Amino acid sequence: MTQAPARPRSGRRQHDREIVALAVPAFGALVAEPLFLMTDTAIVGHLGTAQLAGLGVASALLMTSVSVFVFLAYATTAAVARRVGAGDLPAAIRQGMDGIWLALLLGAGVIAVALPTAPHLVDLFGTSDAAAPYAITYLRISVLGIPAMLVVLAATGLLRGLQDTKTPLYVAVIGFVANGALNAGLVYGAGLGIAGSAWGTVIAQCGMAAVYLAVVLRGARKHGAPLRPDAAGIRASAQAGVPLLVRTLSLRAILMIATAVAARLGDADIAAHQIILSLWNLLAFALDAIAIAGQAIIGRYLGAGDTQGARAVCRRMVEWGIAVGVVLGVLVVLTRPAFLPLFTSDPAVKDAALPALVIVALSQPISGIVFVLDGVLMGAGDGPYLAWAMVLTLAVFTPVALLVPVLGGGLTALWATMTLMMTMRMLTLWLRSHSGRWLVTGATR
């Protein structure tokens, strides 16, 4: 009897080691990704205001295109991890290759649509006559890198499923450095202007994709996994991604509605909202890293048929999510006075942001639970439920958010509504996790 408590502690230590080993490199890779855009912005910003405005419009279109297809990483991670847990590495790599082939097909489709419609897409943003030519130039060149970026997403999902988050970190860091060097050299050294920035990013993206493919090919040769396209496998990957696509689009709709509401509150409120949203996204990286670990670990446990282990690691990751959320919340409260002057000197913007940041801080433990359970259910391949839950959340959030300008309360009320949205997500995810219906074992779901 005296030895009984040691087993849970030992199990928690094992789970902690797994979570840290996967989450820390994943966090580094997640942070490296937005640095691409920051580098482009810093370099293009010195060319002129029109060029920077053009970059802003084109980047918004490109980032939307890539974010819509993030299911290539999420669905691939879950499917590959299941096969790893089942002990079938050739099938795991084969599953990842199906995701990569799907990424190439989707990337080709994006190019076919975006190249001829680039002027119309730019015009939808109401881009000025001065900025529009730069936006069109950047978009038409950068869209050529979309297939590479989607391959990076799918290959990242494959490696995460294989329990490897270090390689994506190394590739992201090298890609960031190469992107900066290429942008500086082509924009200023070669005198290509904004086109040089676009070409530099495309070359860096293609280089990252090439490195990933080399790693995947080496693994395929080692384990005897076939590399040729498989129509059934590609179709299965697409079907698994559809629910996650619905989930992502619903979340994007929530963020767009929140921004539209903030714009109706006034210039100071929308400016403060953009600052807070940037911070919110940064905080999400830390929590998303735990979610990524959850996708990989849960998929492996369920592939091995270990439902007890899956439940145990789920509980431990929720504890991690809450703890990290508390730490992040405290940091937000303590750094508010120093954080805001980095972005604005306008007293009206600061006055709008300060109380709203308190709401953001208080909601971080809730966000921690949401991100973790989201990752757990993704790892379990429970995409249809995630899609339904997010559509329901969107339906609840929309009317409440639209009432904010009518009822008053300003930006603080809007971010209270965002917290309501996260609470709704937490409840739907918590109910599912406790139902046990996500505990479907086997190499495939």
Coordinates of C-alpha atoms in Angstrom, one line a residue:
M1 CA 0.0 0.0 0.0
T2 CA 2.9 2.4 0.8
Q3 CA 4.1 2.1 -2.8
A4 CA 0.8 3.0 -4.5
P5 CA 1.4 6.8 -4.7
A6 CA 4.7 6.4 -6.5
R7 CA 3.2 5.1 -9.6
P8 CA 1.0 8.2 -10.3
R9 CA 4.0 10.5 -9.6
S10 CA 6.2 8.4 -11.9
G11 CA 3.5 8.5 -14.6
R12 CA 3.2 12.3 -14.3
R13 CA 7.0 12.7 -14.6
Q14 CA 6.9 10.6 -17.7
H15 CA 4.1 12.7 -19.2
D16 CA 5.9 15.9 -18.2
R17 CA 9.0 14.8 -20.0
E18 CA 7.0 13.9 -23.1
I19 CA 5.1 17.2 -23.1
V20 CA 8.2 19.3 -22.6
A21 CA 10.2 17.4 -25.2
L22 CA 7.5 18.1 -27.8
A23 CA 6.1 21.4 -26.7
V24 CA 9.3 23.5 -26.3
P25 CA 10.6 22.9 -29.8
A26 CA 7.0 23.3 -31.2
F27 CA 6.8 26.7 -29.5
G28 CA 10.1 27.8 -31.1
A29 CA 8.8 26.8 -34.5
L30 CA 5.5 28.6 -34.0
V31 CA 7.2 31.8 -33.0
A32 CA 9.6 31.6 -36.0
E33 CA 6.7 31.5 -38.5
P34 CA 5.4 35.1 -38.0
L35 CA 8.9 36.4 -38.1
F36 CA 8.8 35.8 -41.9
L37 CA 6.2 38.5 -42.2
M38 CA 7.9 40.8 -39.7
T39 CA 11.1 40.6 -41.7
D40 CA 9.4 41.4 -45.0
T41 CA 7.6 44.3 -43.3
A42 CA 10.8 45.8 -41.8
I43 CA 12.6 45.6 -45.2
V44 CA 9.8 46.7 -47.4
G45 CA 8.8 49.5 -44.9
H46 CA 12.0 51.4 -45.9
L47 CA 10.9 51.4 -49.6
G48 CA 8.0 53.7 -48.9
T49 CA 4.5 53.9 -47.6
A50 CA 2.8 52.7 -50.8
Q51 CA 5.0 49.6 -50.9
L52 CA 4.3 48.9 -47.2
A53 CA 0.5 49.3 -47.8
G54 CA 0.7 47.0 -50.8
L55 CA 2.6 44.4 -48.7
G56 CA -0.1 44.6 -46.0
V57 CA -2.9 43.8 -48.4
A58 CA -1.1 41.0 -50.1
S59 CA 0.1 39.5 -46.9
A60 CA -3.4 39.4 -45.5
L61 CA -4.6 37.5 -48.5
L62 CA -1.6 35.1 -48.4
M63 CA -1.9 34.5 -44.6
T64 CA -5.6 33.7 -45.0
S65 CA -4.9 31.2 -47.8
V66 CA -2.3 29.4 -45.7
S67 CA -4.3 29.5 -42.4
V68 CA -7.3 27.9 -44.1
F69 CA -5.2 24.9 -45.0
V70 CA -3.7 24.5 -41.5
F71 CA -5.6 21.2 -41.3
L72 CA -2.8 19.7 -43.4
A73 CA -0.7 19.8 -40.3
Y74 CA -3.3 18.9 -37.7
A75 CA -5.0 16.0 -39.5
T76 CA -1.7 14.6 -40.6
T77 CA -0.3 14.7 -37.1
A78 CA -3.2 12.7 -35.7
A79 CA -3.3 10.1 -38.4
V80 CA 0.5 9.5 -38.4
A81 CA 0.7 9.4 -34.6
R82 CA -2.0 6.6 -34.5
R83 CA 0.1 4.5 -36.9
V84 CA 3.2 5.1 -34.8
G85 CA 1.3 4.0 -31.7
A86 CA 0.2 0.8 -33.6
G87 CA 3.9 0.1 -34.4
D88 CA 3.5 0.6 -38.2
L89 CA 6.1 3.2 -39.2
P90 CA 5.8 2.4 -43.0
A91 CA 2.1 3.1 -42.9
A92 CA 2.7 6.3 -40.8
I93 CA 5.1 7.7 -43.4
R94 CA 2.7 6.6 -46.2
Q95 CA 0.0 8.6 -44.4
G96 CA 2.2 11.6 -44.2
M97 CA 3.0 11.3 -47.9
D98 CA -0.7 11.3 -48.7
G99 CA -0.9 14.6 -46.9
I100 CA 2.0 16.0 -48.8
W101 CA 0.5 15.0 -52.2
L102 CA -2.7 16.7 -51.1
A103 CA -0.8 19.8 -50.2
L104 CA 0.7 20.0 -53.7
L105 CA -2.7 19.6 -55.3
L106 CA -4.2 22.3 -53.1
G107 CA -1.3 24.6 -53.7
A108 CA -1.6 24.2 -57.5
G109 CA -5.3 25.1 -57.1
V110 CA -4.5 28.2 -55.2
I111 CA -2.1 29.3 -57.9
A112 CA -4.6 28.7 -60.6
V113 CA -7.2 30.9 -58.8
A114 CA -4.9 33.6 -57.4
L115 CA -2.8 34.5 -60.4
P116 CA -5.5 35.7 -62.8
T117 CA -7.7 37.1 -60.0
A118 CA -4.9 39.0 -58.1
P119 CA -6.1 42.5 -59.2
H120 CA -9.7 41.8 -58.2
L121 CA -8.6 40.3 -54.9
V122 CA -6.5 43.4 -54.1
D123 CA -9.4 45.7 -55.2
L124 CA -11.7 43.9 -52.7
F125 CA -9.7 45.5 -49.9
G126 CA -10.2 49.0 -51.2
T127 CA -6.5 49.4 -51.9
S128 CA -5.4 52.8 -53.0
D129 CA -4.3 53.5 -56.5
A130 CA -0.7 54.1 -55.3
A131 CA -0.5 50.8 -53.3
A132 CA -2.5 48.5 -55.6
P133 CA 0.4 47.8 -58.1
Y134 CA 2.7 46.8 -55.3
A135 CA 0.1 44.6 -53.7
I136 CA -0.6 42.8 -57.1
T137 CA 3.1 42.4 -57.7
Y138 CA 3.8 40.9 -54.3
L139 CA 0.7 38.7 -54.4
R140 CA 1.4 37.2 -57.9
I141 CA 5.0 36.3 -57.0
S142 CA 4.4 35.1 -53.5
V143 CA 1.5 32.9 -54.4
L144 CA 4.0 30.8 -56.3
G145 CA 5.4 29.8 -52.9
I146 CA 2.0 28.5 -51.6
P147 CA 2.5 24.9 -52.7
A148 CA 5.8 24.9 -50.8
M149 CA 4.2 26.4 -47.7
L150 CA 1.4 23.8 -47.8
V151 CA 4.0 21.0 -48.2
V152 CA 5.8 22.5 -45.1
L153 CA 2.5 22.3 -43.2
A154 CA 1.9 18.6 -44.2
A155 CA 5.5 17.6 -43.6
T156 CA 5.5 19.3 -40.2
G157 CA 2.4 17.3 -39.3
L158 CA 4.1 14.1 -40.4
L159 CA 7.2 14.8 -38.2
R160 CA 5.0 15.8 -35.3
G161 CA 3.1 12.6 -35.7
L162 CA 6.5 10.8 -35.6
Q163 CA 7.1 12.6 -32.2
D164 CA 9.7 14.9 -33.8
T165 CA 9.2 18.6 -33.1
K166 CA 12.9 19.5 -33.2
T167 CA 13.4 19.2 -36.9
P168 CA 10.5 21.7 -37.7
L169 CA 12.2 24.1 -35.2
Y170 CA 15.6 23.8 -37.0
V171 CA 14.0 24.2 -40.4
A172 CA 11.9 27.2 -39.2
V173 CA 15.0 29.0 -37.8
I174 CA 17.1 28.3 -40.9
G175 CA 14.2 29.4 -43.1
F176 CA 13.9 32.7 -41.1
V177 CA 17.6 33.5 -41.5
A178 CA 17.6 32.7 -45.2
N179 CA 14.4 34.7 -45.8
G180 CA 16.0 37.8 -44.1
A181 CA 19.2 37.5 -46.1
L182 CA 17.5 36.9 -49.4
N183 CA 15.0 39.8 -48.9
A184 CA 17.8 42.2 -48.0
G185 CA 19.9 41.1 -51.0
L186 CA 17.2 41.1 -53.6
V187 CA 15.4 44.2 -52.4
Y188 CA 18.4 46.5 -51.9
G189 CA 21.4 44.6 -53.4
A190 CA 19.7 43.6 -56.7
G191 CA 17.4 46.6 -56.6
L192 CA 14.2 44.6 -57.2
G193 CA 12.1 46.5 -54.7
I194 CA 9.0 44.8 -53.4
A195 CA 9.3 42.1 -56.0
G196 CA 12.7 41.1 -54.5
S197 CA 11.0 40.7 -51.1
A198 CA 8.4 38.4 -52.6
W199 CA 11.0 36.3 -54.5
G200 CA 13.2 36.1 -51.4
T201 CA 10.3 34.6 -49.4
V202 CA 9.3 32.2 -52.2
I203 CA 12.9 30.9 -52.4
A204 CA 13.1 30.5 -48.6
Q205 CA 9.8 28.6 -48.6
C206 CA 10.9 26.3 -51.4
G207 CA 14.1 25.7 -49.6
M208 CA 12.2 24.7 -46.4
A209 CA 10.0 22.4 -48.4
A210 CA 13.0 20.8 -50.0
V211 CA 14.6 20.1 -46.6
Y212 CA 11.4 18.6 -45.3
L213 CA 11.1 16.4 -48.4
A214 CA 14.7 15.2 -48.0
V215 CA 13.9 14.2 -44.4
V216 CA 10.7 12.4 -45.4
L217 CA 12.4 10.6 -48.4
R218 CA 15.2 9.4 -46.1
G219 CA 12.6 8.0 -43.6
A220 CA 10.6 6.4 -46.5
R221 CA 13.7 4.6 -47.8
K222 CA 14.6 3.5 -44.3
H223 CA 11.2 1.9 -43.6
G224 CA 10.3 0.9 -47.1
A225 CA 7.3 3.2 -47.4
P226 CA 6.0 3.9 -51.0
L227 CA 6.2 7.5 -52.2
R228 CA 3.9 7.4 -55.3
P229 CA 0.5 9.2 -55.1
D230 CA -2.3 7.1 -53.8
A231 CA -5.7 8.4 -54.8
A232 CA -7.5 6.6 -51.9
G233 CA -5.0 7.9 -49.4
I234 CA -5.2 11.5 -50.7
R235 CA -9.0 11.3 -50.7
A236 CA -8.9 10.1 -47.1
S237 CA -6.6 12.9 -46.0
A238 CA -8.9 15.4 -47.6
Q239 CA -12.0 13.9 -45.9
A240 CA -10.2 14.0 -42.5
G241 CA -9.3 17.7 -43.2
V242 CA -12.8 18.9 -44.1
P243 CA -14.1 19.1 -40.4
L244 CA -11.0 20.9 -39.3
L245 CA -11.4 23.3 -42.3
V246 CA -14.9 24.1 -41.0
R247 CA -13.5 24.6 -37.5
T248 CA -10.8 27.0 -38.8
L249 CA -13.2 29.0 -40.9
S250 CA -15.6 29.4 -38.0
L251 CA -12.8 30.6 -35.8
R252 CA -11.6 33.1 -38.5
A253 CA -15.2 34.3 -38.7
I254 CA -15.2 35.0 -35.0
L255 CA -12.0 37.0 -35.2
M256 CA -13.3 39.0 -38.2
I257 CA -16.6 39.8 -36.5
A258 CA -14.7 41.0 -33.4
T259 CA -12.5 43.3 -35.5
A260 CA -15.6 44.6 -37.3
V261 CA -17.3 45.4 -34.0
A262 CA -14.2 47.1 -32.7
A263 CA -14.1 49.3 -35.8
R264 CA -17.6 50.5 -35.1
L265 CA -16.6 51.5 -31.6
G266 CA -14.2 54.2 -32.9
D267 CA -10.6 54.8 -34.0
A268 CA -9.1 54.5 -30.5
D269 CA -10.9 51.2 -29.9
I270 CA -10.0 49.6 -33.1
A271 CA -6.3 50.6 -32.6
A272 CA -6.4 49.2 -29.1
H273 CA -8.1 46.1 -30.4
Q274 CA -5.4 45.4 -32.9
I275 CA -2.7 45.8 -30.2
I276 CA -4.6 43.4 -27.9
L277 CA -5.2 40.9 -30.7
S278 CA -1.5 40.8 -31.5
L279 CA -0.7 40.0 -27.9
W280 CA -3.5 37.5 -27.8
N281 CA -2.0 35.7 -30.8
L282 CA 1.4 35.8 -29.2
L283 CA 0.0 34.2 -26.0
A284 CA -1.7 31.6 -28.1
F285 CA 1.7 30.3 -29.4
A286 CA 2.7 29.2 -25.9
L287 CA -0.6 27.4 -25.4
D288 CA -0.7 26.0 -28.9
A289 CA 2.7 24.4 -28.3
I290 CA 1.1 22.2 -25.6
A291 CA -1.8 21.5 -27.9
I292 CA 0.7 20.2 -30.6
A293 CA 2.2 17.9 -28.0
G294 CA -1.3 16.7 -27.2
Q295 CA -2.0 15.9 -30.9
A296 CA 1.1 13.8 -31.2
I297 CA 1.0 12.0 -27.8
I298 CA -2.8 11.3 -27.8
G299 CA -2.7 9.9 -31.3
R300 CA 0.2 7.6 -30.3
Y301 CA -1.6 6.3 -27.2
L302 CA -4.8 5.6 -29.0
G303 CA -3.0 3.9 -31.9
A304 CA -1.4 1.6 -29.3
G305 CA -4.9 0.9 -27.8
D306 CA -4.0 2.5 -24.5
T307 CA -7.1 4.4 -23.4
Q308 CA -6.0 4.6 -19.8
G309 CA -2.7 6.3 -20.8
A310 CA -4.6 8.7 -23.1
R311 CA -6.9 9.7 -20.3
A312 CA -3.9 10.2 -17.9
V313 CA -1.9 12.3 -20.3
C314 CA -5.0 14.3 -21.2
R315 CA -5.5 15.2 -17.5
R316 CA -1.9 16.1 -17.1
M317 CA -1.9 18.4 -20.2
V318 CA -5.0 20.1 -18.9
E319 CA -3.0 20.8 -15.7
W320 CA -0.2 22.2 -17.8
G321 CA -2.6 24.3 -19.8
I322 CA -4.1 25.9 -16.6
A323 CA -0.7 26.5 -15.0
V324 CA 0.7 28.1 -18.2
G325 CA -2.5 30.2 -18.5
V326 CA -2.1 31.5 -15.0
V327 CA 1.5 32.4 -15.6
L328 CA 0.6 34.2 -18.8
G329 CA -2.2 36.0 -17.2
V330 CA 0.0 37.3 -14.4
L331 CA 2.6 38.4 -16.9
V332 CA 0.0 40.3 -18.9
V333 CA -1.2 42.2 -15.8
L334 CA 2.3 43.0 -14.6
T335 CA 3.6 44.2 -18.0
R336 CA 0.6 46.2 -19.2
P337 CA 2.2 49.6 -18.4
A338 CA 5.4 48.7 -20.2
F339 CA 3.7 46.8 -23.1
L340 CA 1.3 49.5 -24.4
P341 CA 3.9 52.3 -25.0
L342 CA 5.7 49.9 -27.4
F343 CA 2.8 50.3 -29.8
T344 CA 1.1 53.6 -29.1
S345 CA 1.6 57.0 -27.4
D346 CA -2.0 57.9 -27.8
P347 CA -3.6 58.3 -24.3
A348 CA -7.1 57.4 -25.7
V349 CA -5.8 54.1 -27.1
K350 CA -4.1 53.3 -23.8
D351 CA -7.2 54.1 -21.9
A352 CA -9.2 51.7 -24.1
A353 CA -6.7 48.9 -23.9
L354 CA -5.8 48.9 -20.2
P355 CA -9.1 47.5 -18.8
A356 CA -9.5 45.1 -21.8
L357 CA -6.1 43.7 -21.1
V358 CA -7.3 42.7 -17.6
I359 CA -10.0 40.7 -19.2
V360 CA -7.5 39.0 -21.5
A361 CA -5.3 38.2 -18.5
L362 CA -8.2 36.7 -16.5
S363 CA -9.2 34.5 -19.5
Q364 CA -5.8 32.9 -20.0
P365 CA -6.4 29.8 -17.7
I366 CA -9.6 29.2 -19.7
S367 CA -7.6 29.6 -22.9
G368 CA -5.1 27.0 -21.6
I369 CA -7.9 24.4 -21.1
V370 CA -9.3 25.2 -24.6
F371 CA -6.0 24.9 -26.4
V372 CA -5.1 21.6 -24.7
L373 CA -8.5 19.9 -25.2
D374 CA -8.6 21.1 -28.7
G375 CA -5.2 19.4 -29.3
V376 CA -6.3 16.3 -27.5
L377 CA -9.4 15.9 -29.6
M378 CA -7.5 16.7 -32.8
G379 CA -5.0 14.0 -31.8
A380 CA -7.9 11.6 -31.4
G381 CA -9.1 12.4 -34.9
D382 CA -12.4 13.9 -33.5
G383 CA -12.7 16.5 -36.2
P384 CA -16.4 16.3 -36.8
Y385 CA -17.1 17.2 -33.1
L386 CA -14.6 20.0 -33.2
A387 CA -16.3 21.4 -36.3
W388 CA -19.8 21.2 -34.7
A389 CA -18.6 22.8 -31.5
M390 CA -17.0 25.7 -33.3
V391 CA -20.0 26.4 -35.4
L392 CA -22.1 26.4 -32.3
T393 CA -19.7 28.8 -30.6
L394 CA -19.9 31.1 -33.6
A395 CA -23.7 31.0 -33.5
V396 CA -23.6 32.1 -29.8
F397 CA -20.8 34.6 -30.1
T398 CA -22.2 36.5 -33.1
P399 CA -25.4 38.1 -31.7
V400 CA -23.7 38.9 -28.4
A401 CA -20.8 40.6 -30.1
L402 CA -23.0 42.6 -32.4
L403 CA -24.9 43.9 -29.3
V404 CA -21.7 45.5 -27.9
P405 CA -21.9 48.8 -29.8
V406 CA -25.7 49.0 -29.0
L407 CA -25.5 48.3 -25.3
G408 CA -22.2 50.1 -24.6
G409 CA -19.2 49.0 -22.6
G410 CA -16.6 49.6 -25.4
L411 CA -13.6 47.5 -26.0
T412 CA -13.7 45.9 -22.5
A413 CA -17.2 44.6 -23.2
L414 CA -16.0 43.2 -26.6
W415 CA -13.2 41.3 -25.0
A416 CA -15.6 40.1 -22.3
T417 CA -17.5 38.7 -25.2
M418 CA -14.3 37.1 -26.5
T419 CA -13.9 35.5 -23.1
L420 CA -17.5 34.2 -23.3
M421 CA -16.5 32.7 -26.7
M422 CA -13.6 30.9 -25.1
T423 CA -15.7 29.8 -22.2
M424 CA -18.2 28.3 -24.6
R425 CA -15.4 26.5 -26.4
M426 CA -14.1 25.2 -23.0
L427 CA -17.5 23.8 -22.1
T428 CA -18.1 22.0 -25.3
L429 CA -14.6 20.5 -25.3
W430 CA -14.8 19.6 -21.6
L431 CA -18.1 17.8 -22.2
R432 CA -16.6 15.8 -25.0
S433 CA -13.4 14.9 -23.1
H434 CA -15.4 13.6 -20.2
S435 CA -17.8 11.6 -22.3
G436 CA -15.0 9.3 -23.4
R437 CA -16.4 9.1 -26.9
W438 CA -13.1 10.4 -28.4
L439 CA -11.3 7.3 -27.1
V440 CA -11.4 5.4 -30.3
T441 CA -8.4 3.1 -30.6
G442 CA -6.6 1.5 -33.5
A443 CA -4.2 2.5 -36.3
T444 CA -7.1 4.3 -38.0
R445 CA -10.2 6.0 -36.6

